């Protein structure tokens, strides 16, 4: 899967070189290409924004610069996503949906946003990561990319979670424990030491259900 990220702040995506996502890149399971929108400014000062028509505060990213950045990466089958707090809220279902794509172009706005004309022409979908405001789309794009990449086959081995994680089947994950079995008298639940695989699975499901009912009853439609 290929990601092209159009941004004024490519350094903000350094986090995607770490840990599981970093290894997925090294294994070439994914390709994350960072495109600096500023490189497409024709202005001698590399200007990318201007004051808004009609007045008001802040600056607006100019249509031509953003459009040229887009043209440099566009393909026929690419899906273009604009990160914005006014978009549809990202959830695990949307993540699974996006993980089926071959090519995502993720557009990150900064300042007051991007000239609406270019958004109208190139954007297929607007995505938000929650009801709060960030300084720009970059952190939201990194969150979304992480959630997508971790479910791509081969990125997390089958024995490892992915399937047992929270939100699988709309349930939160069960609690986990490791050695020592007794720490300061705080004991790991006996069932996990029993070696009885079927009973353990049943216990974990029970824990998941209890947790979800207690912490996120909305996920169960309650
Ligand atoms: Cl996608 N962008 C910005 N600027 N703020 C956000 C967001 C996106 N999602 C939640 N808050």
PDB file of C-alpha atoms and ligand atoms in Angstrom:
ATOM      1  CA  UNK A   1       0.000   0.000   0.000  1.00  0.00           C
ATOM      2  CA  UNK A   2       1.219   3.436  -0.887  1.00  0.00           C
ATOM      3  CA  UNK A   3       0.646   6.612   1.120  1.00  0.00           C
ATOM      4  CA  UNK A   4       1.450  10.015  -0.312  1.00  0.00           C
ATOM      5  CA  UNK A   5       1.220  12.656   2.410  1.00  0.00           C
ATOM      6  CA  UNK A   6       0.965  16.264   1.262  1.00  0.00           C
ATOM      7  CA  UNK A   7       2.115  18.521   4.093  1.00  0.00           C
ATOM      8  CA  UNK A   8       4.018  21.685   4.989  1.00  0.00           C
ATOM      9  CA  UNK A   9       5.634  19.826   7.916  1.00  0.00           C
ATOM     10  CA  UNK A  10       7.056  16.474   6.743  1.00  0.00           C
ATOM     11  CA  UNK A  11       9.264  16.249   9.869  1.00  0.00           C
ATOM     12  CA  UNK A  12       6.120  15.735  11.958  1.00  0.00           C
ATOM     13  CA  UNK A  13       5.865  12.217  10.469  1.00  0.00           C
ATOM     14  CA  UNK A  14       9.148  11.047  12.003  1.00  0.00           C
ATOM     15  CA  UNK A  15       7.031   9.020  14.457  1.00  0.00           C
ATOM     16  CA  UNK A  16       6.103   6.654  11.613  1.00  0.00           C
ATOM     17  CA  UNK A  17       9.747   5.524  11.363  1.00  0.00           C
ATOM     18  CA  UNK A  18       9.554   3.927  14.819  1.00  0.00           C
ATOM     19  CA  UNK A  19       8.466   0.543  16.128  1.00  0.00           C
ATOM     20  CA  UNK A  20       5.932  -1.516  14.180  1.00  0.00           C
ATOM     21  CA  UNK A  21       5.223   1.052  11.460  1.00  0.00           C
ATOM     22  CA  UNK A  22       8.953   1.661  10.973  1.00  0.00           C
ATOM     23  CA  UNK A  23       9.507  -2.083  10.502  1.00  0.00           C
ATOM     24  CA  UNK A  24       6.597  -2.310   8.054  1.00  0.00           C
ATOM     25  CA  UNK A  25       8.369   0.340   5.967  1.00  0.00           C
ATOM     26  CA  UNK A  26      11.689  -1.520   6.138  1.00  0.00           C
ATOM     27  CA  UNK A  27       9.931  -4.726   5.068  1.00  0.00           C
ATOM     28  CA  UNK A  28       8.378  -2.730   2.199  1.00  0.00           C
ATOM     29  CA  UNK A  29       4.881  -3.778   3.223  1.00  0.00           C
ATOM     30  CA  UNK A  30       4.034  -0.100   2.887  1.00  0.00           C
ATOM     31  CA  UNK A  31       5.498   2.971   1.264  1.00  0.00           C
ATOM     32  CA  UNK A  32       4.978   6.331   2.973  1.00  0.00           C
ATOM     33  CA  UNK A  33       6.041   9.168   0.737  1.00  0.00           C
ATOM     34  CA  UNK A  34       6.183  12.640   2.335  1.00  0.00           C
ATOM     35  CA  UNK A  35       5.664  15.536  -0.073  1.00  0.00           C
ATOM     36  CA  UNK A  36       6.505  19.036   1.111  1.00  0.00           C
ATOM     37  CA  UNK A  37       3.814  21.310  -0.325  1.00  0.00           C
ATOM     38  CA  UNK A  38       6.249  24.230  -0.053  1.00  0.00           C
ATOM     39  CA  UNK A  39       8.381  22.665  -2.808  1.00  0.00           C
ATOM     40  CA  UNK A  40       5.538  23.496  -5.223  1.00  0.00           C
ATOM     41  CA  UNK A  41       5.498  27.223  -4.550  1.00  0.00           C
ATOM     42  CA  UNK A  42       6.488  29.306  -7.567  1.00  0.00           C
ATOM     43  CA  UNK A  43       7.136  32.282  -5.358  1.00  0.00           C
ATOM     44  CA  UNK A  44      10.750  33.321  -4.805  1.00  0.00           C
ATOM     45  CA  UNK A  45      10.120  33.393  -1.054  1.00  0.00           C
ATOM     46  CA  UNK A  46       8.425  29.962  -1.241  1.00  0.00           C
ATOM     47  CA  UNK A  47       5.180  31.524  -0.053  1.00  0.00           C
ATOM     48  CA  UNK A  48       2.342  29.012   0.342  1.00  0.00           C
ATOM     49  CA  UNK A  49      -0.429  31.018   2.016  1.00  0.00           C
ATOM     50  CA  UNK A  50      -2.227  34.341   1.767  1.00  0.00           C
ATOM     51  CA  UNK A  51      -4.810  36.364   3.687  1.00  0.00           C
ATOM     52  CA  UNK A  52      -8.445  35.256   3.403  1.00  0.00           C
ATOM     53  CA  UNK A  53     -10.839  37.008   1.005  1.00  0.00           C
ATOM     54  CA  UNK A  54     -13.570  38.718   2.979  1.00  0.00           C
ATOM     55  CA  UNK A  55     -11.204  39.389   5.870  1.00  0.00           C
ATOM     56  CA  UNK A  56     -10.828  37.456   9.065  1.00  0.00           C
ATOM     57  CA  UNK A  57      -7.905  36.054  10.971  1.00  0.00           C
ATOM     58  CA  UNK A  58      -5.154  33.706   9.917  1.00  0.00           C
ATOM     59  CA  UNK A  59      -3.825  32.606   6.560  1.00  0.00           C
ATOM     60  CA  UNK A  60      -5.197  30.325   3.867  1.00  0.00           C
ATOM     61  CA  UNK A  61      -3.119  27.833   1.878  1.00  0.00           C
ATOM     62  CA  UNK A  62      -3.126  28.878  -1.793  1.00  0.00           C
ATOM     63  CA  UNK A  63      -4.899  26.697  -4.374  1.00  0.00           C
ATOM     64  CA  UNK A  64      -2.144  26.532  -7.011  1.00  0.00           C
ATOM     65  CA  UNK A  65       0.573  25.311  -4.657  1.00  0.00           C
ATOM     66  CA  UNK A  66      -1.643  22.585  -3.177  1.00  0.00           C
ATOM     67  CA  UNK A  67      -2.903  21.555  -6.622  1.00  0.00           C
ATOM     68  CA  UNK A  68       0.601  21.172  -8.061  1.00  0.00           C
ATOM     69  CA  UNK A  69       1.638  19.083  -5.049  1.00  0.00           C
ATOM     70  CA  UNK A  70      -1.408  16.868  -5.688  1.00  0.00           C
ATOM     71  CA  UNK A  71      -0.633  16.561  -9.418  1.00  0.00           C
ATOM     72  CA  UNK A  72       2.870  15.350  -8.598  1.00  0.00           C
ATOM     73  CA  UNK A  73       1.479  12.195  -6.938  1.00  0.00           C
ATOM     74  CA  UNK A  74      -2.024  11.596  -8.339  1.00  0.00           C
ATOM     75  CA  UNK A  75      -2.952   8.279  -9.935  1.00  0.00           C
ATOM     76  CA  UNK A  76      -6.242   7.002 -11.360  1.00  0.00           C
ATOM     77  CA  UNK A  77      -7.030   4.730  -8.432  1.00  0.00           C
ATOM     78  CA  UNK A  78      -5.839   7.028  -5.632  1.00  0.00           C
ATOM     79  CA  UNK A  79      -8.249   8.058  -2.900  1.00  0.00           C
ATOM     80  CA  UNK A  80      -7.670  11.595  -1.623  1.00  0.00           C
ATOM     81  CA  UNK A  81      -8.350  12.234   2.049  1.00  0.00           C
ATOM     82  CA  UNK A  82      -8.346  15.688   3.605  1.00  0.00           C
ATOM     83  CA  UNK A  83      -7.663  15.781   7.347  1.00  0.00           C
ATOM     84  CA  UNK A  84     -10.037  18.282   8.953  1.00  0.00           C
ATOM     85  CA  UNK A  85     -12.058  18.560  12.182  1.00  0.00           C
ATOM     86  CA  UNK A  86     -15.172  18.905  10.011  1.00  0.00           C
ATOM     87  CA  UNK A  87     -14.635  15.448   8.479  1.00  0.00           C
ATOM     88  CA  UNK A  88     -16.296  12.148   9.334  1.00  0.00           C
ATOM     89  CA  UNK A  89     -14.954  10.833  12.626  1.00  0.00           C
ATOM     90  CA  UNK A  90     -12.424   8.007  12.229  1.00  0.00           C
ATOM     91  CA  UNK A  91     -13.402   4.667  13.778  1.00  0.00           C
ATOM     92  CA  UNK A  92     -12.147   1.087  13.370  1.00  0.00           C
ATOM     93  CA  UNK A  93     -14.672   0.390  10.616  1.00  0.00           C
ATOM     94  CA  UNK A  94     -13.431   3.352   8.572  1.00  0.00           C
ATOM     95  CA  UNK A  95      -9.833   2.211   9.226  1.00  0.00           C
ATOM     96  CA  UNK A  96     -10.660  -1.256   7.819  1.00  0.00           C
ATOM     97  CA  UNK A  97     -12.290   0.362   4.840  1.00  0.00           C
ATOM     98  CA  UNK A  98      -9.267   2.529   4.068  1.00  0.00           C
ATOM     99  CA  UNK A  99      -6.860  -0.394   4.546  1.00  0.00           C
ATOM    100  CA  UNK A 100      -8.360  -1.965   1.394  1.00  0.00           C
ATOM    101  CA  UNK A 101      -7.077   0.888  -0.794  1.00  0.00           C
ATOM    102  CA  UNK A 102      -3.927   0.595  -2.906  1.00  0.00           C
ATOM    103  CA  UNK A 103      -3.051   4.268  -2.874  1.00  0.00           C
ATOM    104  CA  UNK A 104      -4.022   6.949  -0.379  1.00  0.00           C
ATOM    105  CA  UNK A 105      -3.188  10.607  -0.846  1.00  0.00           C
ATOM    106  CA  UNK A 106      -3.498  12.343   2.513  1.00  0.00           C
ATOM    107  CA  UNK A 107      -3.767  16.104   2.428  1.00  0.00           C
ATOM    108  CA  UNK A 108      -2.855  18.010   5.591  1.00  0.00           C
ATOM    109  CA  UNK A 109      -3.995  21.585   6.075  1.00  0.00           C
ATOM    110  CA  UNK A 110      -2.391  24.057   8.417  1.00  0.00           C
ATOM    111  CA  UNK A 111      -3.246  27.611   9.508  1.00  0.00           C
ATOM    112  CA  UNK A 112      -6.904  28.426   8.770  1.00  0.00           C
ATOM    113  CA  UNK A 113      -7.147  25.767   6.053  1.00  0.00           C
ATOM    114  CA  UNK A 114      -6.908  25.339   2.284  1.00  0.00           C
ATOM    115  CA  UNK A 115      -8.654  27.335  -0.465  1.00  0.00           C
ATOM    116  CA  UNK A 116     -12.031  25.625  -0.926  1.00  0.00           C
ATOM    117  CA  UNK A 117     -11.791  25.453  -4.745  1.00  0.00           C
ATOM    118  CA  UNK A 118      -8.942  22.973  -4.745  1.00  0.00           C
ATOM    119  CA  UNK A 119     -10.616  20.912  -2.002  1.00  0.00           C
ATOM    120  CA  UNK A 120     -13.808  20.742  -4.113  1.00  0.00           C
ATOM    121  CA  UNK A 121     -11.790  19.442  -7.074  1.00  0.00           C
ATOM    122  CA  UNK A 122      -9.504  16.853  -5.539  1.00  0.00           C
ATOM    123  CA  UNK A 123     -10.832  15.565  -2.184  1.00  0.00           C
ATOM    124  CA  UNK A 124     -12.787  12.284  -2.055  1.00  0.00           C
ATOM    125  CA  UNK A 125     -13.289  12.149   1.685  1.00  0.00           C
ATOM    126  CA  UNK A 126     -12.803  14.371   4.734  1.00  0.00           C
ATOM    127  CA  UNK A 127     -11.671  12.677   7.943  1.00  0.00           C
ATOM    128  CA  UNK A 128     -11.423  13.926  11.542  1.00  0.00           C
ATOM    129  CA  UNK A 129      -9.902  11.972  14.442  1.00  0.00           C
ATOM    130  CA  UNK A 130     -12.182  13.389  17.129  1.00  0.00           C
ATOM    131  CA  UNK A 131     -14.072  16.353  18.462  1.00  0.00           C
ATOM    132  CA  UNK A 132     -11.212  18.653  19.419  1.00  0.00           C
ATOM    133  CA  UNK A 133      -9.065  21.034  17.386  1.00  0.00           C
ATOM    134  CA  UNK A 134      -5.424  20.404  16.454  1.00  0.00           C
ATOM    135  CA  UNK A 135      -3.025  22.979  14.993  1.00  0.00           C
ATOM    136  CA  UNK A 136      -2.996  21.102  11.712  1.00  0.00           C
ATOM    137  CA  UNK A 137      -3.848  17.829  10.006  1.00  0.00           C
ATOM    138  CA  UNK A 138      -0.398  16.260  10.460  1.00  0.00           C
ATOM    139  CA  UNK A 139      -0.867  14.572  13.830  1.00  0.00           C
ATOM    140  CA  UNK A 140      -4.306  13.375  12.746  1.00  0.00           C
ATOM    141  CA  UNK A 141      -2.821  11.950   9.519  1.00  0.00           C
ATOM    142  CA  UNK A 142      -0.125  10.117  11.502  1.00  0.00           C
ATOM    143  CA  UNK A 143      -2.775   8.633  13.800  1.00  0.00           C
ATOM    144  CA  UNK A 144      -4.853   7.491  10.842  1.00  0.00           C
ATOM    145  CA  UNK A 145      -1.836   6.040   8.994  1.00  0.00           C
ATOM    146  CA  UNK A 146      -0.773   4.096  12.113  1.00  0.00           C
ATOM    147  CA  UNK A 147      -4.259   2.619  12.539  1.00  0.00           C
ATOM    148  CA  UNK A 148      -4.395   1.588   8.867  1.00  0.00           C
ATOM    149  CA  UNK A 149      -0.881   0.166   8.617  1.00  0.00           C
ATOM    150  CA  UNK A 150      -1.115  -2.042  11.712  1.00  0.00           C
ATOM    151  CA  UNK A 151      -3.962  -4.073  10.173  1.00  0.00           C
ATOM    152  CA  UNK A 152      -2.231  -4.637   6.831  1.00  0.00           C
ATOM    153  CA  UNK A 153      -1.386  -8.363   6.537  1.00  0.00           C
ATOM    154  CA  UNK A 154       2.189  -9.109   7.659  1.00  0.00           C
ATOM    155  CA  UNK A 155       2.639  -5.909   9.662  1.00  0.00           C
ATOM    156  CA  UNK A 156       1.674  -7.560  12.952  1.00  0.00           C
ATOM    157  CA  UNK A 157       2.168 -11.331  13.061  1.00  0.00           C
ATOM    158  CA  UNK A 158      -0.984 -13.444  13.494  1.00  0.00           C
ATOM    159  CA  UNK A 159       0.145 -14.863  16.833  1.00  0.00           C
ATOM    160  CA  UNK A 160       0.458 -11.308  18.029  1.00  0.00           C
ATOM    161  CA  UNK A 161      -2.688  -9.370  18.615  1.00  0.00           C
ATOM    162  CA  UNK A 162      -4.370  -7.270  15.897  1.00  0.00           C
ATOM    163  CA  UNK A 163      -7.251  -9.721  16.200  1.00  0.00           C
ATOM    164  CA  UNK A 164      -7.425  -9.633  19.993  1.00  0.00           C
ATOM    165  CA  UNK A 165      -7.175  -5.858  20.241  1.00  0.00           C
ATOM    166  CA  UNK A 166      -9.827  -3.467  21.374  1.00  0.00           C
ATOM    167  CA  UNK A 167     -12.637  -2.684  18.925  1.00  0.00           C
ATOM    168  CA  UNK A 168     -12.333  -6.053  17.242  1.00  0.00           C
ATOM    169  CA  UNK A 169     -16.021  -7.108  17.134  1.00  0.00           C
ATOM    170  CA  UNK A 170     -16.804  -3.837  18.903  1.00  0.00           C
ATOM    171  CA  UNK A 171     -15.312  -5.093  22.171  1.00  0.00           C
ATOM    172  CA  UNK A 172     -12.531  -3.693  24.338  1.00  0.00           C
ATOM    173  CA  UNK A 173      -9.500  -5.961  24.860  1.00  0.00           C
ATOM    174  CA  UNK A 174      -9.173  -8.199  27.921  1.00  0.00           C
ATOM    175  CA  UNK A 175      -6.542  -7.297  30.567  1.00  0.00           C
ATOM    176  CA  UNK A 176      -3.047  -8.780  30.100  1.00  0.00           C
ATOM    177  CA  UNK A 177      -0.417  -9.997  32.597  1.00  0.00           C
ATOM    178  CA  UNK A 178       3.175 -11.208  32.523  1.00  0.00           C
ATOM    179  CA  UNK A 179       5.763 -12.675  34.935  1.00  0.00           C
ATOM    180  CA  UNK A 180       6.131 -12.757  37.876  1.00  0.00           C
ATOM    181  CA  UNK A 181       2.905 -14.590  38.765  1.00  0.00           C
ATOM    182  CA  UNK A 182       3.054 -12.960  42.191  1.00  0.00           C
ATOM    183  CA  UNK A 183       4.390  -9.413  42.514  1.00  0.00           C
ATOM    184  CA  UNK A 184       4.212  -7.958  46.057  1.00  0.00           C
ATOM    185  CA  UNK A 185       1.352 -10.393  46.691  1.00  0.00           C
ATOM    186  CA  UNK A 186      -0.557  -9.022  43.663  1.00  0.00           C
ATOM    187  CA  UNK A 187      -1.539 -12.225  41.868  1.00  0.00           C
ATOM    188  CA  UNK A 188      -2.141 -13.000  38.232  1.00  0.00           C
ATOM    189  CA  UNK A 189      -5.621 -14.600  37.847  1.00  0.00           C
ATOM    190  CA  UNK A 190      -5.283 -18.392  38.396  1.00  0.00           C
ATOM    191  CA  UNK A 191      -7.077 -19.264  35.169  1.00  0.00           C
ATOM    192  CA  UNK A 192      -4.216 -17.777  33.112  1.00  0.00           C
ATOM    193  CA  UNK A 193      -1.721 -20.137  34.802  1.00  0.00           C
ATOM    194  CA  UNK A 194      -3.923 -23.208  34.300  1.00  0.00           C
ATOM    195  CA  UNK A 195      -2.789 -24.029  30.761  1.00  0.00           C
ATOM    196  CA  UNK A 196      -6.418 -24.741  29.877  1.00  0.00           C
ATOM    197  CA  UNK A 197      -6.637 -22.961  26.528  1.00  0.00           C
ATOM    198  CA  UNK A 198     -10.395 -23.153  25.943  1.00  0.00           C
ATOM    199  CA  UNK A 199     -11.202 -21.971  29.461  1.00  0.00           C
ATOM    200  CA  UNK A 200      -8.714 -19.119  29.105  1.00  0.00           C
ATOM    201  CA  UNK A 201     -10.343 -17.986  25.842  1.00  0.00           C
ATOM    202  CA  UNK A 202     -13.736 -18.079  27.532  1.00  0.00           C
ATOM    203  CA  UNK A 203     -12.436 -16.062  30.504  1.00  0.00           C
ATOM    204  CA  UNK A 204     -10.891 -13.467  28.189  1.00  0.00           C
ATOM    205  CA  UNK A 205     -14.129 -13.037  26.282  1.00  0.00           C
ATOM    206  CA  UNK A 206     -15.973 -12.653  29.588  1.00  0.00           C
ATOM    207  CA  UNK A 207     -13.473  -9.975  30.671  1.00  0.00           C
ATOM    208  CA  UNK A 208     -13.866  -8.178  27.342  1.00  0.00           C
ATOM    209  CA  UNK A 209     -17.623  -8.141  27.676  1.00  0.00           C
ATOM    210  CA  UNK A 210     -17.498  -6.945  31.292  1.00  0.00           C
ATOM    211  CA  UNK A 211     -15.054  -4.172  30.468  1.00  0.00           C
ATOM    212  CA  UNK A 212     -17.025  -3.018  27.488  1.00  0.00           C
ATOM    213  CA  UNK A 213     -20.282  -3.028  29.444  1.00  0.00           C
ATOM    214  CA  UNK A 214     -18.660  -1.029  32.241  1.00  0.00           C
ATOM    215  CA  UNK A 215     -16.459   1.395  30.278  1.00  0.00           C
ATOM    216  CA  UNK A 216     -18.076   1.687  26.848  1.00  0.00           C
ATOM    217  CA  UNK A 217     -21.676   0.497  26.949  1.00  0.00           C
ATOM    218  CA  UNK A 218     -22.267   2.534  23.778  1.00  0.00           C
ATOM    219  CA  UNK A 219     -20.236  -0.075  21.833  1.00  0.00           C
ATOM    220  CA  UNK A 220     -22.789  -2.732  22.806  1.00  0.00           C
ATOM    221  CA  UNK A 221     -25.653  -0.457  21.838  1.00  0.00           C
ATOM    222  CA  UNK A 222     -26.662  -0.182  25.503  1.00  0.00           C
TER     223      UNK A 222
HETATM  224 CL1  LIG B   1      -8.089  15.846  10.957  1.00  0.00          CL
HETATM  225  N1  LIG B   1      -7.389  18.216  11.833  1.00  0.00           N
HETATM  226  C1  LIG B   1      -7.344  19.179  12.769  1.00  0.00           C
HETATM  227  N2  LIG B   1      -6.731  20.343  12.491  1.00  0.00           N
HETATM  228  N3  LIG B   1      -7.873  19.046  13.967  1.00  0.00           N
HETATM  229  C2  LIG B   1      -8.472  17.894  14.220  1.00  0.00           C
HETATM  230  C3  LIG B   1      -8.552  16.842  13.304  1.00  0.00           C
HETATM  231  C4  LIG B   1      -7.995  17.056  12.089  1.00  0.00           C
HETATM  232  N4  LIG B   1      -9.228  15.822  13.861  1.00  0.00           N
HETATM  233  C5  LIG B   1      -9.538  16.229  15.089  1.00  0.00           C
HETATM  234  N5  LIG B   1      -9.097  17.465  15.312  1.00  0.00           N
END
